[in-house]
Amino acid sequence: MDTSTVKKYIPFIVMPAFLVIVELGALALSLPVQAAGLSAFQDPESVANPFIFLAILLGFTAFLLVLIKYGRKNLIAWVIGISIFLTFGYIFAAMVPMVMGAGYAEIAVMAALAVAATVLLYRYPEWYVIDALGLLLAAGVASIFGVSLGTVPVILLLVILAVYDAISVYKTKHMITLAEGVIDLKTPILFVIPKKRDYSFIREGIGKLGDGGERSAFIIGMGDLIMPSVLVVSANVFTGGVKYFGFFNLPALGAMIGSVAGFAVLLHFVMSGRPQAGLPPLNGGTIIGFLIGWALIGFA
């Protein structure tokens, strides 16, 4: 295999590697997130939680689509920027006390870190900055929702979102419209994996997703890495079994392996060059892997 062929397949190694990094990061953050009392839902086992999540998602998506339709892209940038800042604030609220304890000085450090991370993303949205901070952002979000939802509500949520993702990409195509609007603004809520060494997201962007043309980079929606990771964390928090290496149990490990297998299926379709709904294979593989790991607890 020559060098050019190896370079061609590097992005297909990096993408699932990002998924594993987010899952491991989410697992590592789950304890400080719990210690900080960060929770998205009061009752983790309530099956109403996935529908609340979906209602918020649909409302936020509809709001952004309206703004795109009427050309209010600056407002979109502000809305997403504030959301990113607040999310970083929650993440650093869990991380900083691990090092400094709790107090007014620590609150100032949390706020400063959240501001710095958000400003860096918007002032210099190069692909490696977006990816590095995106991994932290995705791991933090996955951890917060993972400790907030029991495994049954998470599985229900993943099934609902997989169906919604397929409809929004292949049928209504509004997710493609939303993604293109986000890309045009160079808004840092996705992962960018270059196909060539000298690629610059700032200079080149991505191009139109539906034109079938050759693009200089692959993109992955942040949700495609967050949602499987939510089940990984939930499995580790809410199911029993031995914690291997003191870190994860069999259901969580099974979910991780299943998510990577689902990613392999997704990459097969990504090779076509057309936009793909990531959540059906990713969520499906993660759920199957979790169920196998959960069944194996009785044999471990």
mmCIF file of C-alpha atoms in Angstrom:
data_model
loop_
_atom_site.group_PDB
_atom_site.id
_atom_site.type_symbol
_atom_site.label_atom_id
_atom_site.label_comp_id
_atom_site.label_asym_id
_atom_site.label_seq_id
_atom_site.Cartn_x
_atom_site.Cartn_y
_atom_site.Cartn_z
ATOM 1 C CA MET A 1 0.000 0.000 0.000
ATOM 2 C CA ASP A 2 1.568 3.305 -1.108
ATOM 3 C CA THR A 3 1.724 6.532 0.914
ATOM 4 C CA SER A 4 -1.101 8.242 -0.958
ATOM 5 C CA THR A 5 -3.438 5.335 -0.235
ATOM 6 C CA VAL A 6 -2.555 5.416 3.477
ATOM 7 C CA LYS A 7 -3.237 9.178 3.615
ATOM 8 C CA LYS A 8 -6.588 8.624 1.928
ATOM 9 C CA TYR A 9 -7.761 6.322 4.714
ATOM 10 C CA ILE A 10 -6.419 8.353 7.662
ATOM 11 C CA PRO A 11 -9.714 10.302 8.081
ATOM 12 C CA PHE A 12 -11.578 6.996 8.325
ATOM 13 C CA ILE A 13 -9.383 6.082 11.295
ATOM 14 C CA VAL A 14 -9.606 9.513 12.904
ATOM 15 C CA MET A 15 -13.417 9.692 12.881
ATOM 16 C CA PRO A 16 -14.110 6.585 14.998
ATOM 17 C CA ALA A 17 -11.092 7.512 17.144
ATOM 18 C CA PHE A 18 -12.863 10.799 17.942
ATOM 19 C CA LEU A 19 -15.915 8.810 19.032
ATOM 20 C CA VAL A 20 -13.847 6.689 21.427
ATOM 21 C CA ILE A 21 -12.114 9.805 22.802
ATOM 22 C CA VAL A 22 -15.484 11.440 23.496
ATOM 23 C CA GLU A 23 -16.773 8.277 25.185
ATOM 24 C CA LEU A 24 -13.687 7.926 27.394
ATOM 25 C CA GLY A 25 -13.761 11.630 28.195
ATOM 26 C CA ALA A 26 -17.434 11.444 29.111
ATOM 27 C CA LEU A 27 -16.758 8.503 31.407
ATOM 28 C CA ALA A 28 -13.872 10.362 33.062
ATOM 29 C CA LEU A 29 -16.056 13.448 33.587
ATOM 30 C CA SER A 30 -19.034 11.507 34.965
ATOM 31 C CA LEU A 31 -17.736 11.443 38.553
ATOM 32 C CA PRO A 32 -16.920 15.181 38.793
ATOM 33 C CA VAL A 33 -20.212 15.962 37.046
ATOM 34 C CA GLN A 34 -22.082 13.938 39.673
ATOM 35 C CA ALA A 35 -20.026 15.504 42.471
ATOM 36 C CA ALA A 36 -20.929 18.976 41.175
ATOM 37 C CA GLY A 37 -24.612 18.044 41.179
ATOM 38 C CA LEU A 38 -25.050 18.766 37.483
ATOM 39 C CA SER A 39 -28.174 17.066 36.182
ATOM 40 C CA ALA A 40 -30.425 17.766 33.219
ATOM 41 C CA PHE A 41 -33.444 15.926 34.662
ATOM 42 C CA GLN A 42 -34.758 15.523 38.177
ATOM 43 C CA ASP A 43 -35.870 11.903 37.754
ATOM 44 C CA PRO A 44 -33.326 9.912 35.678
ATOM 45 C CA GLU A 45 -35.710 6.969 35.205
ATOM 46 C CA SER A 46 -38.701 8.910 33.863
ATOM 47 C CA VAL A 47 -39.637 7.878 30.308
ATOM 48 C CA ALA A 48 -41.001 11.391 29.805
ATOM 49 C CA ASN A 49 -37.436 12.746 29.700
ATOM 50 C CA PRO A 50 -36.703 11.672 26.082
ATOM 51 C CA PHE A 51 -39.834 13.454 24.872
ATOM 52 C CA ILE A 52 -38.887 16.608 26.777
ATOM 53 C CA PHE A 53 -35.432 16.393 25.166
ATOM 54 C CA LEU A 54 -37.001 15.919 21.716
ATOM 55 C CA ALA A 55 -39.390 18.856 22.199
ATOM 56 C CA ILE A 56 -36.487 21.151 23.116
ATOM 57 C CA LEU A 57 -34.448 19.874 20.160
ATOM 58 C CA LEU A 58 -37.299 20.397 17.686
ATOM 59 C CA GLY A 59 -38.006 23.855 19.038
ATOM 60 C CA PHE A 60 -34.369 24.923 18.831
ATOM 61 C CA THR A 61 -34.002 23.446 15.329
ATOM 62 C CA ALA A 62 -37.157 25.209 14.101
ATOM 63 C CA PHE A 63 -35.910 28.496 15.560
ATOM 64 C CA LEU A 64 -32.553 28.190 13.752
ATOM 65 C CA LEU A 65 -34.240 27.240 10.460
ATOM 66 C CA VAL A 66 -36.466 30.319 10.649
ATOM 67 C CA LEU A 67 -33.401 32.490 11.239
ATOM 68 C CA ILE A 68 -31.651 30.874 8.249
ATOM 69 C CA LYS A 69 -34.703 31.388 6.041
ATOM 70 C CA TYR A 70 -34.848 35.107 6.855
ATOM 71 C CA GLY A 71 -31.089 35.623 6.603
ATOM 72 C CA ARG A 72 -30.497 36.361 10.292
ATOM 73 C CA LYS A 73 -27.170 34.553 10.376
ATOM 74 C CA ASN A 74 -25.577 36.985 12.821
ATOM 75 C CA LEU A 75 -28.302 36.182 15.314
ATOM 76 C CA ILE A 76 -27.669 32.468 14.772
ATOM 77 C CA ALA A 77 -24.001 33.000 15.590
ATOM 78 C CA TRP A 78 -24.960 34.777 18.827
ATOM 79 C CA VAL A 79 -27.469 32.119 19.868
ATOM 80 C CA ILE A 80 -25.035 29.265 19.261
ATOM 81 C CA GLY A 81 -22.172 31.213 20.833
ATOM 82 C CA ILE A 82 -24.118 31.825 24.041
ATOM 83 C CA SER A 83 -25.139 28.132 24.121
ATOM 84 C CA ILE A 84 -21.499 27.081 23.723
ATOM 85 C CA PHE A 85 -20.384 29.480 26.469
ATOM 86 C CA LEU A 86 -22.983 28.188 28.918
ATOM 87 C CA THR A 87 -22.087 24.587 28.112
ATOM 88 C CA PHE A 88 -18.394 25.242 28.707
ATOM 89 C CA GLY A 89 -19.402 26.915 31.954
ATOM 90 C CA TYR A 90 -21.116 23.731 33.162
ATOM 91 C CA ILE A 91 -18.169 21.580 32.076
ATOM 92 C CA PHE A 92 -15.578 23.732 33.838
ATOM 93 C CA ALA A 93 -17.882 23.914 36.880
ATOM 94 C CA ALA A 94 -17.301 20.170 37.195
ATOM 95 C CA MET A 95 -13.581 20.198 36.335
ATOM 96 C CA VAL A 96 -12.173 23.200 38.213
ATOM 97 C CA PRO A 97 -13.246 22.130 41.748
ATOM 98 C CA MET A 98 -11.260 18.920 41.249
ATOM 99 C CA VAL A 99 -8.095 21.051 41.183
ATOM 100 C CA MET A 100 -8.915 24.161 43.202
ATOM 101 C CA GLY A 101 -11.826 23.267 45.441
ATOM 102 C CA ALA A 102 -14.903 25.496 45.601
ATOM 103 C CA GLY A 103 -15.085 29.241 46.216
ATOM 104 C CA TYR A 104 -15.286 32.652 44.597
ATOM 105 C CA ALA A 105 -11.845 32.351 43.018
ATOM 106 C CA GLU A 106 -12.837 29.063 41.443
ATOM 107 C CA ILE A 107 -16.027 30.612 40.010
ATOM 108 C CA ALA A 108 -13.913 33.329 38.418
ATOM 109 C CA VAL A 109 -11.596 30.697 36.924
ATOM 110 C CA MET A 110 -14.559 28.719 35.544
ATOM 111 C CA ALA A 111 -15.995 31.842 33.913
ATOM 112 C CA ALA A 112 -12.609 32.868 32.508
ATOM 113 C CA LEU A 113 -12.013 29.431 31.004
ATOM 114 C CA ALA A 114 -15.498 29.346 29.464
ATOM 115 C CA VAL A 115 -15.009 32.802 27.946
ATOM 116 C CA ALA A 116 -11.527 31.928 26.656
ATOM 117 C CA ALA A 117 -12.690 28.683 25.038
ATOM 118 C CA THR A 118 -15.700 30.343 23.383
ATOM 119 C CA VAL A 119 -13.707 33.343 22.144
ATOM 120 C CA LEU A 120 -10.997 31.076 20.735
ATOM 121 C CA LEU A 121 -13.586 29.058 18.808
ATOM 122 C CA TYR A 122 -15.102 32.170 17.262
ATOM 123 C CA ARG A 123 -11.972 34.246 16.722
ATOM 124 C CA TYR A 124 -9.894 31.438 15.249
ATOM 125 C CA PRO A 125 -12.195 28.680 13.965
ATOM 126 C CA GLU A 126 -9.495 26.559 12.382
ATOM 127 C CA TRP A 127 -10.286 22.874 12.111
ATOM 128 C CA TYR A 128 -7.850 21.721 14.811
ATOM 129 C CA VAL A 129 -9.151 24.307 17.294
ATOM 130 C CA ILE A 130 -12.739 23.277 16.567
ATOM 131 C CA ASP A 131 -11.882 19.583 16.929
ATOM 132 C CA ALA A 132 -9.839 19.913 20.129
ATOM 133 C CA LEU A 133 -12.398 22.031 22.000
ATOM 134 C CA GLY A 134 -15.234 20.085 20.366
ATOM 135 C CA LEU A 135 -13.977 16.868 21.939
ATOM 136 C CA LEU A 136 -14.136 18.505 25.377
ATOM 137 C CA LEU A 137 -17.551 20.003 24.635
ATOM 138 C CA ALA A 138 -19.001 16.720 23.377
ATOM 139 C CA ALA A 139 -17.568 14.721 26.286
ATOM 140 C CA GLY A 140 -18.983 17.206 28.789
ATOM 141 C CA VAL A 141 -22.471 17.232 27.266
ATOM 142 C CA ALA A 142 -22.523 13.431 26.994
ATOM 143 C CA SER A 143 -21.447 13.113 30.610
ATOM 144 C CA ILE A 144 -24.123 15.517 31.909
ATOM 145 C CA PHE A 145 -26.927 13.765 30.032
ATOM 146 C CA GLY A 146 -25.481 10.326 30.758
ATOM 147 C CA VAL A 147 -25.650 10.821 34.530
ATOM 148 C CA SER A 148 -29.096 12.429 34.164
ATOM 149 C CA LEU A 149 -30.834 9.604 32.289
ATOM 150 C CA GLY A 150 -31.281 5.944 33.194
ATOM 151 C CA THR A 151 -30.567 3.348 30.530
ATOM 152 C CA VAL A 152 -34.215 2.781 29.535
ATOM 153 C CA PRO A 153 -34.908 6.491 28.860
ATOM 154 C CA VAL A 154 -31.577 6.763 27.004
ATOM 155 C CA ILE A 155 -32.375 3.806 24.748
ATOM 156 C CA LEU A 156 -35.814 5.281 24.032
ATOM 157 C CA LEU A 157 -34.177 8.640 23.256
ATOM 158 C CA LEU A 158 -31.601 7.061 20.935
ATOM 159 C CA VAL A 159 -34.304 5.195 18.992
ATOM 160 C CA ILE A 160 -36.411 8.351 18.616
ATOM 161 C CA LEU A 161 -33.417 10.441 17.519
ATOM 162 C CA ALA A 162 -32.276 7.801 15.015
ATOM 163 C CA VAL A 163 -35.693 7.897 13.340
ATOM 164 C CA TYR A 164 -35.754 11.711 13.458
ATOM 165 C CA ASP A 165 -32.236 11.928 11.982
ATOM 166 C CA ALA A 166 -33.139 9.637 9.087
ATOM 167 C CA ILE A 167 -36.294 11.637 8.302
ATOM 168 C CA SER A 168 -34.525 15.003 8.576
ATOM 169 C CA VAL A 169 -31.650 13.965 6.284
ATOM 170 C CA TYR A 170 -33.337 11.734 3.682
ATOM 171 C CA LYS A 171 -36.953 12.949 3.638
ATOM 172 C CA THR A 172 -37.412 16.575 4.702
ATOM 173 C CA LYS A 173 -33.679 17.363 4.274
ATOM 174 C CA HIS A 174 -33.984 20.207 6.779
ATOM 175 C CA MET A 175 -30.955 18.898 8.676
ATOM 176 C CA ILE A 176 -28.855 19.432 5.545
ATOM 177 C CA THR A 177 -30.152 23.004 5.323
ATOM 178 C CA LEU A 178 -29.290 23.559 8.983
ATOM 179 C CA ALA A 179 -25.822 22.040 8.577
ATOM 180 C CA GLU A 180 -25.059 24.205 5.557
ATOM 181 C CA GLY A 181 -26.146 27.316 7.469
ATOM 182 C CA VAL A 182 -23.856 26.391 10.345
ATOM 183 C CA ILE A 183 -20.959 25.663 7.970
ATOM 184 C CA ASP A 184 -21.399 28.972 6.128
ATOM 185 C CA LEU A 185 -21.013 30.759 9.459
ATOM 186 C CA LYS A 186 -18.057 28.524 10.385
ATOM 187 C CA THR A 187 -19.901 27.922 13.649
ATOM 188 C CA PRO A 188 -17.897 25.467 15.780
ATOM 189 C CA ILE A 189 -20.537 22.825 16.554
ATOM 190 C CA LEU A 190 -19.184 20.079 14.310
ATOM 191 C CA PHE A 191 -16.007 18.120 13.789
ATOM 192 C CA VAL A 192 -13.853 18.747 10.719
ATOM 193 C CA ILE A 193 -11.509 16.039 9.423
ATOM 194 C CA PRO A 194 -9.290 17.268 6.566
ATOM 195 C CA LYS A 195 -8.534 15.138 3.516
ATOM 196 C CA LYS A 196 -5.278 16.994 2.806
ATOM 197 C CA ARG A 197 -2.450 18.313 4.955
ATOM 198 C CA ASP A 198 -2.677 22.001 3.984
ATOM 199 C CA TYR A 199 -6.450 22.265 4.426
ATOM 200 C CA SER A 200 -7.805 25.347 6.221
ATOM 201 C CA PHE A 201 -11.400 25.522 7.406
ATOM 202 C CA ILE A 202 -11.121 29.304 7.702
ATOM 203 C CA ARG A 203 -10.043 29.725 4.070
ATOM 204 C CA GLU A 204 -11.917 26.906 2.358
ATOM 205 C CA GLY A 205 -14.925 25.951 4.448
ATOM 206 C CA ILE A 206 -16.646 22.750 3.307
ATOM 207 C CA GLY A 207 -18.828 23.552 0.328
ATOM 208 C CA LYS A 208 -22.437 22.615 -0.294
ATOM 209 C CA LEU A 209 -23.360 19.283 1.260
ATOM 210 C CA GLY A 210 -25.880 18.279 -1.362
ATOM 211 C CA ASP A 211 -23.918 19.086 -4.533
ATOM 212 C CA GLY A 212 -22.165 15.717 -4.771
ATOM 213 C CA GLY A 213 -18.841 17.450 -5.461
ATOM 214 C CA GLU A 214 -15.474 16.640 -3.994
ATOM 215 C CA ARG A 215 -14.865 18.378 -0.678
ATOM 216 C CA SER A 216 -11.583 18.985 1.111
ATOM 217 C CA ALA A 217 -12.766 17.665 4.479
ATOM 218 C CA PHE A 218 -15.278 15.381 6.135
ATOM 219 C CA ILE A 219 -17.620 16.746 8.779
ATOM 220 C CA ILE A 220 -19.310 14.985 11.687
ATOM 221 C CA GLY A 221 -22.175 16.536 13.585
ATOM 222 C CA MET A 222 -21.376 16.864 17.264
ATOM 223 C CA GLY A 223 -24.586 15.021 18.113
ATOM 224 C CA ASP A 224 -23.343 11.956 16.224
ATOM 225 C CA LEU A 225 -20.610 11.531 18.846
ATOM 226 C CA ILE A 226 -22.579 12.778 21.837
ATOM 227 C CA MET A 227 -25.627 10.495 21.663
ATOM 228 C CA PRO A 228 -23.817 7.115 21.663
ATOM 229 C CA SER A 229 -21.613 8.432 24.480
ATOM 230 C CA VAL A 230 -24.694 9.259 26.564
ATOM 231 C CA LEU A 231 -25.631 5.567 26.647
ATOM 232 C CA VAL A 232 -22.027 4.607 27.479
ATOM 233 C CA VAL A 233 -22.081 6.880 30.538
ATOM 234 C CA SER A 234 -25.612 5.890 31.564
ATOM 235 C CA ALA A 235 -24.690 2.206 31.329
ATOM 236 C CA ASN A 236 -21.677 2.798 33.554
ATOM 237 C CA VAL A 237 -23.653 4.781 36.134
ATOM 238 C CA PHE A 238 -26.993 2.967 36.275
ATOM 239 C CA THR A 239 -26.139 -0.707 35.637
ATOM 240 C CA GLY A 240 -24.177 -3.016 37.871
ATOM 241 C CA GLY A 241 -21.263 -5.301 37.291
ATOM 242 C CA VAL A 242 -17.550 -5.199 37.952
ATOM 243 C CA LYS A 243 -15.750 -1.982 36.952
ATOM 244 C CA TYR A 244 -12.826 -3.127 34.829
ATOM 245 C CA PHE A 245 -9.653 -1.107 35.418
ATOM 246 C CA GLY A 246 -11.813 0.763 37.920
ATOM 247 C CA PHE A 247 -13.267 2.655 34.967
ATOM 248 C CA PHE A 248 -16.095 0.926 33.054
ATOM 249 C CA ASN A 249 -18.400 -2.080 33.348
ATOM 250 C CA LEU A 250 -19.414 -4.595 30.675
ATOM 251 C CA PRO A 251 -22.570 -2.765 29.515
ATOM 252 C CA ALA A 252 -20.555 0.428 29.007
ATOM 253 C CA LEU A 253 -17.767 -1.456 27.237
ATOM 254 C CA GLY A 254 -20.318 -3.256 25.063
ATOM 255 C CA ALA A 255 -21.923 0.075 24.149
ATOM 256 C CA MET A 256 -18.515 1.472 23.169
ATOM 257 C CA ILE A 257 -17.672 -1.507 20.984
ATOM 258 C CA GLY A 258 -21.140 -1.419 19.423
ATOM 259 C CA SER A 259 -20.820 2.303 18.660
ATOM 260 C CA VAL A 260 -17.530 1.746 16.834
ATOM 261 C CA ALA A 261 -19.117 -1.085 14.843
ATOM 262 C CA GLY A 262 -22.000 1.243 13.979
ATOM 263 C CA PHE A 263 -19.475 3.857 12.897
ATOM 264 C CA ALA A 264 -17.866 1.336 10.555
ATOM 265 C CA VAL A 265 -21.267 0.803 8.914
ATOM 266 C CA LEU A 266 -21.748 4.573 8.649
ATOM 267 C CA LEU A 267 -18.340 5.055 7.012
ATOM 268 C CA HIS A 268 -19.283 2.521 4.348
ATOM 269 C CA PHE A 269 -22.101 4.841 3.263
ATOM 270 C CA VAL A 270 -20.040 8.009 3.780
ATOM 271 C CA MET A 271 -17.732 6.787 1.010
ATOM 272 C CA SER A 272 -20.512 7.640 -1.456
ATOM 273 C CA GLY A 273 -19.837 11.331 -0.834
ATOM 274 C CA ARG A 274 -23.482 12.132 -0.048
ATOM 275 C CA PRO A 275 -24.787 13.419 3.295
ATOM 276 C CA GLN A 276 -25.673 10.548 5.605
ATOM 277 C CA ALA A 277 -27.813 10.256 8.714
ATOM 278 C CA GLY A 278 -25.290 9.201 11.329
ATOM 279 C CA LEU A 279 -27.528 8.287 14.234
ATOM 280 C CA PRO A 280 -29.334 5.213 12.799
ATOM 281 C CA PRO A 281 -26.169 3.040 12.565
ATOM 282 C CA LEU A 282 -24.406 4.731 15.499
ATOM 283 C CA ASN A 283 -27.313 4.501 17.933
ATOM 284 C CA GLY A 284 -28.291 1.050 16.679
ATOM 285 C CA GLY A 285 -24.795 -0.335 17.177
ATOM 286 C CA THR A 286 -24.492 1.276 20.603
ATOM 287 C CA ILE A 287 -27.805 -0.143 21.806
ATOM 288 C CA ILE A 288 -26.980 -3.656 20.561
ATOM 289 C CA GLY A 289 -23.534 -3.503 22.179
ATOM 290 C CA PHE A 290 -25.045 -2.333 25.464
ATOM 291 C CA LEU A 291 -27.618 -5.139 25.486
ATOM 292 C CA ILE A 292 -24.918 -7.751 24.855
ATOM 293 C CA GLY A 293 -22.742 -6.312 27.643
ATOM 294 C CA TRP A 294 -25.718 -6.122 29.982
ATOM 295 C CA ALA A 295 -26.582 -9.771 29.273
ATOM 296 C CA LEU A 296 -22.961 -10.767 29.933
ATOM 297 C CA ILE A 297 -23.024 -9.322 33.453
ATOM 298 C CA GLY A 298 -24.631 -12.566 34.589
ATOM 299 C CA PHE A 299 -21.682 -14.532 33.206
ATOM 300 C CA ALA A 300 -18.857 -12.218 34.351
#
